[in-house]
Coordinates of C-alpha atoms in Angstrom, one line a residue:
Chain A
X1087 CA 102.5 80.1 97.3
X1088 CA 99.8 79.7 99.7
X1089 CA 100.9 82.5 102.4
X1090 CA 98.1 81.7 104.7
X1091 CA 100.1 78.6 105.4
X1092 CA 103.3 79.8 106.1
X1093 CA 102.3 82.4 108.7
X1094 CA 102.0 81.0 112.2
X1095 CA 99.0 83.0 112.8
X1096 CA 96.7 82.4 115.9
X1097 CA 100.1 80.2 117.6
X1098 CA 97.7 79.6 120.9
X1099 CA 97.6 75.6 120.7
X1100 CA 94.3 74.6 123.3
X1101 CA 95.3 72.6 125.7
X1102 CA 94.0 70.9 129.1
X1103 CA 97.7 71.6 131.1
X1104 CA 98.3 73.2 134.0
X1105 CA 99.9 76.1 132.3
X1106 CA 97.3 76.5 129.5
X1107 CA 94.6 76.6 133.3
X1108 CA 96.5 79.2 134.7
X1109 CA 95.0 82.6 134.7
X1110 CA 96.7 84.8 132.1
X1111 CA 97.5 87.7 134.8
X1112 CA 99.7 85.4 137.1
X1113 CA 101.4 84.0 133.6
X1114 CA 102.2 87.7 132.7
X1115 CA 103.5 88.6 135.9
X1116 CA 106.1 85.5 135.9
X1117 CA 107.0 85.8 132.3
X1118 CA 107.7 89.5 132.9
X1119 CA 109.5 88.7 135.7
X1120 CA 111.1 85.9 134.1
X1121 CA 112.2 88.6 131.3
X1122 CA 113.8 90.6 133.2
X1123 CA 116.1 87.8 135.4
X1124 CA 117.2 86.6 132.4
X1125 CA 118.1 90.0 130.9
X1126 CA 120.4 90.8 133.2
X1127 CA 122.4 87.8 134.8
X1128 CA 125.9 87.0 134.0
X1129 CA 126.7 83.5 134.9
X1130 CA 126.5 80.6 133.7
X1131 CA 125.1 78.7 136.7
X1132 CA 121.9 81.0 136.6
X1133 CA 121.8 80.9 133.2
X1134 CA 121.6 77.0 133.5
X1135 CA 119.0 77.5 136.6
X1136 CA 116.5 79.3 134.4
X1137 CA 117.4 77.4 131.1
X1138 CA 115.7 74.3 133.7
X1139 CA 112.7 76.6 134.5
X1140 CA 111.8 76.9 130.6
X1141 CA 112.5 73.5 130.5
X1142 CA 109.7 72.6 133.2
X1143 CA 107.5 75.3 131.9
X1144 CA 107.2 73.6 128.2
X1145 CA 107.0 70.0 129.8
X1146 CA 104.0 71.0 132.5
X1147 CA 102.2 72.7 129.2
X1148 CA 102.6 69.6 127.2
X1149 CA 104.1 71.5 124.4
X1150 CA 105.5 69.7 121.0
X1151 CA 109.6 71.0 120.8
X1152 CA 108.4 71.4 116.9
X1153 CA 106.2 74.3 118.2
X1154 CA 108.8 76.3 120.2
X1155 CA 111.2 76.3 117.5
X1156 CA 108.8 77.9 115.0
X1157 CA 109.1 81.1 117.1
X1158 CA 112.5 80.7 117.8
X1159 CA 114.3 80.0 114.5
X1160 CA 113.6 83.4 112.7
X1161 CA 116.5 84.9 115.1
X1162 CA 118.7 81.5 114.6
X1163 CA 121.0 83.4 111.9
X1164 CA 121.8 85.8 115.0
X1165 CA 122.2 83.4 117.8
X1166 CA 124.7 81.7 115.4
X1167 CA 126.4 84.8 114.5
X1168 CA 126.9 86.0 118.0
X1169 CA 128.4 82.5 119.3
X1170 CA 130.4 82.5 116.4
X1171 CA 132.1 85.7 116.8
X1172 CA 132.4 86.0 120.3
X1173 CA 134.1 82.0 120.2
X1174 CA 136.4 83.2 117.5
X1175 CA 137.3 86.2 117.3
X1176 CA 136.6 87.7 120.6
X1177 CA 138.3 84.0 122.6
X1178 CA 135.7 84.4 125.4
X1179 CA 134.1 81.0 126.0
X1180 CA 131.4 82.6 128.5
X1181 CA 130.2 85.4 126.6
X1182 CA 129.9 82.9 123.4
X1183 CA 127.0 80.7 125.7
X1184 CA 126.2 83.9 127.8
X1185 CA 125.0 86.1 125.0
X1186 CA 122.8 84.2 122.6
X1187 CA 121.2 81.9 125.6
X1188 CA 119.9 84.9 126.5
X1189 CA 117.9 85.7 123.7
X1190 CA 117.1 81.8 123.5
X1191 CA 115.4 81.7 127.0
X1192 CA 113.7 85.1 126.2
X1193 CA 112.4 83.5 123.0
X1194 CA 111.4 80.2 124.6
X1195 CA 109.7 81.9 127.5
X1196 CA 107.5 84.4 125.1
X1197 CA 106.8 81.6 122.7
X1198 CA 105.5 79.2 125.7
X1199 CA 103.1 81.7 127.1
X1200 CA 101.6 82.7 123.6
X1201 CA 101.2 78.9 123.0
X1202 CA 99.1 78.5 126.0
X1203 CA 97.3 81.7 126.4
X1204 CA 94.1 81.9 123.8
X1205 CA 94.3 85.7 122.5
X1206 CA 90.4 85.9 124.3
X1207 CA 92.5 85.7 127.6
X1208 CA 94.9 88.0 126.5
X1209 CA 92.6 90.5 125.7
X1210 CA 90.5 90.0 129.0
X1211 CA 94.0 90.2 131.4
X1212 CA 95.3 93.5 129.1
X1213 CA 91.8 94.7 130.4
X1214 CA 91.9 93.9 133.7
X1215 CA 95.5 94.8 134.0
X1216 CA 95.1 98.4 132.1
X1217 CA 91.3 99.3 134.1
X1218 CA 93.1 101.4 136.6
X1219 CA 94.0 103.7 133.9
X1220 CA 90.6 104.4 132.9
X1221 CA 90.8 106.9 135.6
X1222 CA 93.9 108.6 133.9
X1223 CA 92.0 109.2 131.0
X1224 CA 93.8 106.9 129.2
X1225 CA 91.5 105.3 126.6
X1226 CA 92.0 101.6 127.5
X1227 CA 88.4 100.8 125.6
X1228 CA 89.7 102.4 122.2
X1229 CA 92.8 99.9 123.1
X1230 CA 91.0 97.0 123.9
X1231 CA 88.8 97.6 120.4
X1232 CA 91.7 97.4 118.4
X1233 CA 93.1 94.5 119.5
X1234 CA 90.0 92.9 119.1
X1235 CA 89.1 93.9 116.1
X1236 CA 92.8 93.3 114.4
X1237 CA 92.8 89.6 115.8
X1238 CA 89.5 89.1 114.7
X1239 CA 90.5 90.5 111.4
X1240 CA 94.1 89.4 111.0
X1241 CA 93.6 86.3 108.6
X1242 CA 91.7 88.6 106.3
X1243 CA 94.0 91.0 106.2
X1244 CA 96.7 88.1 105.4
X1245 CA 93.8 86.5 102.7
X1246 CA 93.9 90.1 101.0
X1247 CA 97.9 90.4 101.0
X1248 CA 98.0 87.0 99.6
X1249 CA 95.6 87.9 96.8
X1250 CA 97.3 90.9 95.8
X1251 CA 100.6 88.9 96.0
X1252 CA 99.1 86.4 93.7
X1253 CA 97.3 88.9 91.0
X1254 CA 101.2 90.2 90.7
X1255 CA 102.3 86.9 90.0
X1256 CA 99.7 86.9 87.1
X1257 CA 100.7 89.5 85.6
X1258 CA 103.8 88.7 85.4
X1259 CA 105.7 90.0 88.3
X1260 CA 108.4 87.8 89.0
X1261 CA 109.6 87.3 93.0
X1262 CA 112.6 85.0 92.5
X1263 CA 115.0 86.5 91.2
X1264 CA 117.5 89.0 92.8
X1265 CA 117.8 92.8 92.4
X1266 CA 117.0 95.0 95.4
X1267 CA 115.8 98.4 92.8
X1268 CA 113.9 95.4 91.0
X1269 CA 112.1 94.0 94.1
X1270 CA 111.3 97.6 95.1
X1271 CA 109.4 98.2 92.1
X1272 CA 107.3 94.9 92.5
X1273 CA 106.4 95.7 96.0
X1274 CA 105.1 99.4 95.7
X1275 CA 102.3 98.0 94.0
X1276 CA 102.0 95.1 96.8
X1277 CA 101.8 98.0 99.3
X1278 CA 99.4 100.3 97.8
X1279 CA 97.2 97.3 96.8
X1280 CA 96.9 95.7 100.6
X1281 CA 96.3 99.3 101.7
X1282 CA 93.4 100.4 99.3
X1283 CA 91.9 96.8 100.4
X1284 CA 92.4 97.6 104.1
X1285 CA 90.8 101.0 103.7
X1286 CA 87.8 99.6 102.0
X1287 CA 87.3 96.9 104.8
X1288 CA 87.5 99.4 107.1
X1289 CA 84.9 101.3 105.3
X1290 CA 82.6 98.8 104.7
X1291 CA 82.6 97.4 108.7
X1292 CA 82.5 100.8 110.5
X1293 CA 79.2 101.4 108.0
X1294 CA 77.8 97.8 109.4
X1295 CA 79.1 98.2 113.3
X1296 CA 77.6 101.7 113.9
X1297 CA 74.4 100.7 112.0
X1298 CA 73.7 98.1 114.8
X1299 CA 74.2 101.6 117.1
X1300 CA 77.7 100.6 118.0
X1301 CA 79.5 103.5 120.0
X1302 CA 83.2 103.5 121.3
X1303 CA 82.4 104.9 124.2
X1304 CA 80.2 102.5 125.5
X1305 CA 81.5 99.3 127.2
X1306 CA 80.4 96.6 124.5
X1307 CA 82.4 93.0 125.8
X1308 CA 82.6 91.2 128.6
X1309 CA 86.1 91.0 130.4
X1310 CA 85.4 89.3 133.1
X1311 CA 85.5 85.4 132.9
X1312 CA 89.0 85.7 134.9
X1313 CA 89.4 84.4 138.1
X1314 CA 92.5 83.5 140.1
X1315 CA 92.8 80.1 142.2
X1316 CA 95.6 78.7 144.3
X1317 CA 97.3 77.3 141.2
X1318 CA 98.3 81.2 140.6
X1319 CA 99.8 82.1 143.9
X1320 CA 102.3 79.1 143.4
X1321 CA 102.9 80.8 139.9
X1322 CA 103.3 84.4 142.0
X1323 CA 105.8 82.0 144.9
X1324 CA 107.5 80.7 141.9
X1325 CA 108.6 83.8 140.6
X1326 CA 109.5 85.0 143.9
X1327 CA 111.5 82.4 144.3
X1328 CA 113.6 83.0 141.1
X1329 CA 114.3 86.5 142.1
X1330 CA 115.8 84.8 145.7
X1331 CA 117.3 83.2 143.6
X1332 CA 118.9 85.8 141.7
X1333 CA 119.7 88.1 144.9
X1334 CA 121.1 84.9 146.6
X1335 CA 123.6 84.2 143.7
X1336 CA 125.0 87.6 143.6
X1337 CA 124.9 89.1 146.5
Chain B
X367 CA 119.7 125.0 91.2
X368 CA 116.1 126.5 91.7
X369 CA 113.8 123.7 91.6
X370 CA 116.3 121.9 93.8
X371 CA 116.2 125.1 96.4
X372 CA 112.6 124.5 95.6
X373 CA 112.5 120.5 96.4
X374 CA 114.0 121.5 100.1
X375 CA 112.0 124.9 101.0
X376 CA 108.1 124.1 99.4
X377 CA 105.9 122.9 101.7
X378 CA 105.6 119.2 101.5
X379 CA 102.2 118.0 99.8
X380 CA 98.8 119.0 101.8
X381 CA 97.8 115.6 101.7
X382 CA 98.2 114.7 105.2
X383 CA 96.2 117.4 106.8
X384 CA 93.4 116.3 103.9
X385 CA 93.7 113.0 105.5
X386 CA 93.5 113.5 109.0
X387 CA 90.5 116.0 108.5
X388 CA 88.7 113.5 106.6
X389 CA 88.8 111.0 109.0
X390 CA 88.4 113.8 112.2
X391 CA 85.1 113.4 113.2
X392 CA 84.3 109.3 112.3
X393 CA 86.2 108.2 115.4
X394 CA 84.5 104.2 114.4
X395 CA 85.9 104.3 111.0
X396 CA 89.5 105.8 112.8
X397 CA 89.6 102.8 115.1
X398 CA 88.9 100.3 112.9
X399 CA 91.4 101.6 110.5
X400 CA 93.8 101.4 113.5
X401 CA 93.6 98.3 114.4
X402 CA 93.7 97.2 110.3
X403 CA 96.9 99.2 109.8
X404 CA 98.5 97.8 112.9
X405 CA 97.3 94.5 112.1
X406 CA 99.4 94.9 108.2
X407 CA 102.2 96.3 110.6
X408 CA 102.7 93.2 112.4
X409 CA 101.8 90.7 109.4
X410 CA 104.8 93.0 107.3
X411 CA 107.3 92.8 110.0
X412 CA 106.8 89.3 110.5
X413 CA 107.3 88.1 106.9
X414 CA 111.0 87.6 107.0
X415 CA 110.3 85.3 109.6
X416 CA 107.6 82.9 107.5
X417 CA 108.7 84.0 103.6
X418 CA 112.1 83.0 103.2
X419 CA 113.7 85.6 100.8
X420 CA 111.1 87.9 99.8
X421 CA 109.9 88.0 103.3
X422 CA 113.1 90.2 104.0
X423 CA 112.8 92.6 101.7
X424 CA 108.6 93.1 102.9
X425 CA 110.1 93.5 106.4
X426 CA 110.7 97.2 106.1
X427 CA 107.8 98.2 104.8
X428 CA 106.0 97.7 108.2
X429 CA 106.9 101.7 108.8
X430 CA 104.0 102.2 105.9
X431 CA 101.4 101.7 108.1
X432 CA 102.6 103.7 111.3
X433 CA 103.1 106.4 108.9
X434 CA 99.4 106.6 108.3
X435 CA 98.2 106.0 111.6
X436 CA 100.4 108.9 113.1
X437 CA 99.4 111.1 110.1
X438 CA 95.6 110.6 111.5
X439 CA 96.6 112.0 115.2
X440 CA 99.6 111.2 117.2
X441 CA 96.9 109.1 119.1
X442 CA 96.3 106.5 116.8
X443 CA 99.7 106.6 115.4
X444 CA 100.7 105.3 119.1
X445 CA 98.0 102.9 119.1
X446 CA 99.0 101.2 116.2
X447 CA 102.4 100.9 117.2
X448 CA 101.4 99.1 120.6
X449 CA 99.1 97.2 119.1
X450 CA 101.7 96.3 116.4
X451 CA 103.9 95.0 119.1
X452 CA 101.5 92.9 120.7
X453 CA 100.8 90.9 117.9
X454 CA 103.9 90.3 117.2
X455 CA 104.6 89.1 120.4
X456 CA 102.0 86.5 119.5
X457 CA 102.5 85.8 116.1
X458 CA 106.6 85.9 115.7
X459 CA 108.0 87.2 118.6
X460 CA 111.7 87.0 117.3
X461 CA 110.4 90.6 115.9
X462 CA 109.9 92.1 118.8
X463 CA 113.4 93.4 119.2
X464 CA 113.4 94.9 116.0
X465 CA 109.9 96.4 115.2
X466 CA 109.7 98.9 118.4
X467 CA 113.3 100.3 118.0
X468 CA 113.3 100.8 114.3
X469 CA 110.9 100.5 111.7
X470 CA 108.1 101.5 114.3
X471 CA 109.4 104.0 115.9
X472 CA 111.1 105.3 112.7
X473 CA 106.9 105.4 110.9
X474 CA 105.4 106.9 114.0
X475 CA 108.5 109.8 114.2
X476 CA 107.8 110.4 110.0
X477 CA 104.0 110.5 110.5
X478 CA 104.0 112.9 113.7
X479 CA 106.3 115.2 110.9
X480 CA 104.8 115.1 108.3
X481 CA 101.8 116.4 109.7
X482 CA 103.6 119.0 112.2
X483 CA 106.5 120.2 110.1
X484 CA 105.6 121.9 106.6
X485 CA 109.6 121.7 105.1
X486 CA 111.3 118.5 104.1
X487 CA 114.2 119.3 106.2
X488 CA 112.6 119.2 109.4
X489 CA 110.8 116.5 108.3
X490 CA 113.9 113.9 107.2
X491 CA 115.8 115.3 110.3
X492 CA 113.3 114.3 113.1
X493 CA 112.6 110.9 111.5
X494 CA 116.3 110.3 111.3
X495 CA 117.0 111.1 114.9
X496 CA 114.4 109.0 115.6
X497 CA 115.1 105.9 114.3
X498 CA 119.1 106.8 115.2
X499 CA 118.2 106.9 119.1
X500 CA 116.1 103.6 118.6
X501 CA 119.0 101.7 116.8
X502 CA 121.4 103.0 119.6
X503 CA 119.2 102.4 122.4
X504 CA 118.6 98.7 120.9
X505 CA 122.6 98.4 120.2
X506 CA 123.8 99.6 123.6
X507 CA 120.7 99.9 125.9
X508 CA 119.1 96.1 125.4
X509 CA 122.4 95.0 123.6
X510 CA 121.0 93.4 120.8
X511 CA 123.3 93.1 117.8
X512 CA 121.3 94.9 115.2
X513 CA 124.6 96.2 113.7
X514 CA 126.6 93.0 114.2
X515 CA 128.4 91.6 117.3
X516 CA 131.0 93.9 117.8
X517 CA 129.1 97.1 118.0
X518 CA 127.1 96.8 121.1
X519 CA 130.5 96.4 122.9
X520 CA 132.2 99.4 121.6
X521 CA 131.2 102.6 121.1
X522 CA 133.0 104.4 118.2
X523 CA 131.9 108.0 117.8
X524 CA 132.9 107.7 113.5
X525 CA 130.7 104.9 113.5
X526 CA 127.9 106.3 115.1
X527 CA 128.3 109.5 113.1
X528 CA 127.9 106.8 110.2
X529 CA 124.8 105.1 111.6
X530 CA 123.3 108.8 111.7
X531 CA 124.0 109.1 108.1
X532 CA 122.4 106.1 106.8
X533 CA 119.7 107.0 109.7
X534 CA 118.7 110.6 108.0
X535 CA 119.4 109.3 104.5
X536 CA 116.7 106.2 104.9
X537 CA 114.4 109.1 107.1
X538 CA 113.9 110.6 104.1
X539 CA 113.6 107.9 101.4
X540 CA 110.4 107.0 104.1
X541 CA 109.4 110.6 103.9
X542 CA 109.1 110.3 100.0
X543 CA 107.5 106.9 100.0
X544 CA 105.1 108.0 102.6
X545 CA 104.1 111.1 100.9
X546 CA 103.4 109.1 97.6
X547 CA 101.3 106.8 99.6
X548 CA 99.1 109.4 101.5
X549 CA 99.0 110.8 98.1
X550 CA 97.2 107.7 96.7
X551 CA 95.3 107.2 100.0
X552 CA 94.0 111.5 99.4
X553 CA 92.7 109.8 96.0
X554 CA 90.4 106.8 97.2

């Protein structure tokens, strides 16, 4: 089992589009406003409205349908389960599409903007977006690290599970068959083993950062290749607009 | 009916004050080991998305890792768990209802315990309150069905006292496995 495969690590697909050229701050602030729009409407009008927005927002990236559905079909079970039960043994029709198109357009909407935002954007709007809290005290370059650090570092970490995984296998331990208690007594050593290789990694880089005088405190990457254009207010309009929208339809 | 008075009244295992005092003063080595254990947070919680089966049962053991961050200062422990959450939301964000309500919140609540509590009780009771207010802030606050449909719409108050059963009862099967682990990390 090649695990390395299966994981949809690094999901950011590069891209020329208009969405993938927006700057990540103006896609935050209409996915989050997005978010919460959809969280709370109840009708099936709006529901249809904003079900066309994710629509647009997937065509103007130029994103294959095959690539949304990998983030979205982990919670298919529920969305099926939900329908289901609220069709048949609740008997109300609205509530069956209501409730899990909900979580759908939340899905699509958080898959779309991790497809076109490279996680070296990410990190540089989290920055941006968290440097007024500097003055807090809060310690956004120990956060900005970390994240670093664990996406520069995430398919190692993967490579190592998988390793561990696969010296089980060859010695014998035996994943496919069923038995909860059993399963629990092949994974403890799954655990311990990923962890004993994390600490050692851990180890082994802090020795090698810090020799090359590395200190936490001390500002040590530039943020700063962000820059919003007139492409971003139509993205700040746009979500405006849905929020009109919203107010319009129910008040 | 001594050793069991025993099992409940001895301080739990000095292990995670060895820990935490080990790693006190190399804040690099800390941070690093932050971002590593949050990074294994998010790769566990994730697998039931991308290992079909097994991935399931590796789901829950995405508390492991909070545990030990939180055991090193509430600090980290909080850092780990946000930067959990934000790579799941770029690596399978169908978990990101789940992880911060649940197995997250349940490993940072056991690690913040574990190393300010010295009885079990305490312990097993703050983690199970814990992960009980995430499951029924997820069930009637966000409305997710993590307990099936019809729960979020009702609220049943022999139910609930059910869900804070199984709540301080899986509280302190963490407790145990997080104490062996620490024990085998005190080793290395």
């Amino acid at each position: 089992m090649n695990v390395l495969h299966a994981l949809p690590l690094g999901v950011y697909l590069p891209g020329d589009s208009l969405i993938h050229r927006l700057d990540p701050r103006s896609k935050l602030a209409f996915v989050s406003v997005y978010l919460v729009l959809v969280a709370v409407i109840d009708s099936l009008l709006l529901m249809s409205i904003y079900g066309s927005v994710a629509l647009i927002v997937i065509l103007l990236a130029r994103l294959s349908f095959a690539y949304v559905w990998r983030g979205i079909k982990g919670l298919l079970p529920i969305l099926l389960l939900l329908f289901l039960y609220h069709l048949v043994l609740n008997d109300q029709g609205i509530q069956a599409l209501l409730i899990p198109s909900k979580l759908f357009l939340l899905l699509v909407m958080i898959t779309s903007f991790s497809l076109t935002t490279s996680p070296h954007m990410l990190i540089s709007a989290v920055a941006r977006l968290l440097s007024p809290l500097r003055r807090l005290r809060v310690p956004v370059g120990d956060m900005l690290f970390v994240l670093e650090v664990a996406l520069l570092y995430l398919p190692l970490l993967v490579e190592d599970a998988s390793n561990v995984f696969r010296a089980l296998q060859a010695r014998g331990a035996d994943f496919s068959g069923l038995g909860i208690l059993r399963h629990i007594k092949l994974l403890a050593p799954l655990l311990a083993g990923v962890f004993v290789a994390a600490l050692r990694r851990a180890e082994s880089l802090a020795a090698s950062v810090e020799s090359r005088c590395f200190h936490p405190d001390v500002s040590h990457s530039g943020h700063d290749s962000l820059k919003q254009g007139w492409r971003d207010g139509v993205v700040y309009g746009c979500a405006l607009f849905l929020v009109i929208i919203y107010g319009g339809a129910t008040y | 009916m001594r050793p069991m008075l025993n099992y409940w009244t001895k301080p739990v295992s000095i292990y995670p004050n060895q820990i935490a005092d080990a790693y006190q003063e190399a804040r690099t080595k800390r941070l690093i080991l932050t971002a590593f254990l949050g990074a294994l947070a998010a790769i566990f919680q994730s697998a039931g998305g991308w290992l079909p089966g097994v991935g399931y049962l590796i789901s829950p053991l995405a508390t492991a890792p909070i545990v030990i961050c939180a055991v090193l200062s509430l600090r980290t422990g909080v850092l780990s768990y946000l930067l959990a959450i934000v790579l799941l939301f770029l690596i399978q964000p169908s978990e990101l209802f789940i992880f911060p309500f649940t197995t997250g919140l349940l490993g940072l609540a056991v690690g913040v315990a574990l190393r300010r509590f010295k009885g079990r009780l305490p312990i097993i009771f703050v983690s199970g309150l814990a992960l009980f207010v995430g499951i029924l802030l997820l069930a009637y606050g966000v409305d997710f069905p993590i307990l099936g449909p019809s729960v979020s719409e009702t609220f049943d108050l022999v139910r609930t006292s059910y869900i804070l059963a199984f709540c301080l009862f899986y509280g302190w099967i963490w407790m145990e496995v997080s104490l062996v682990l620490l024990k085998r990390m005190g080793r290395i």
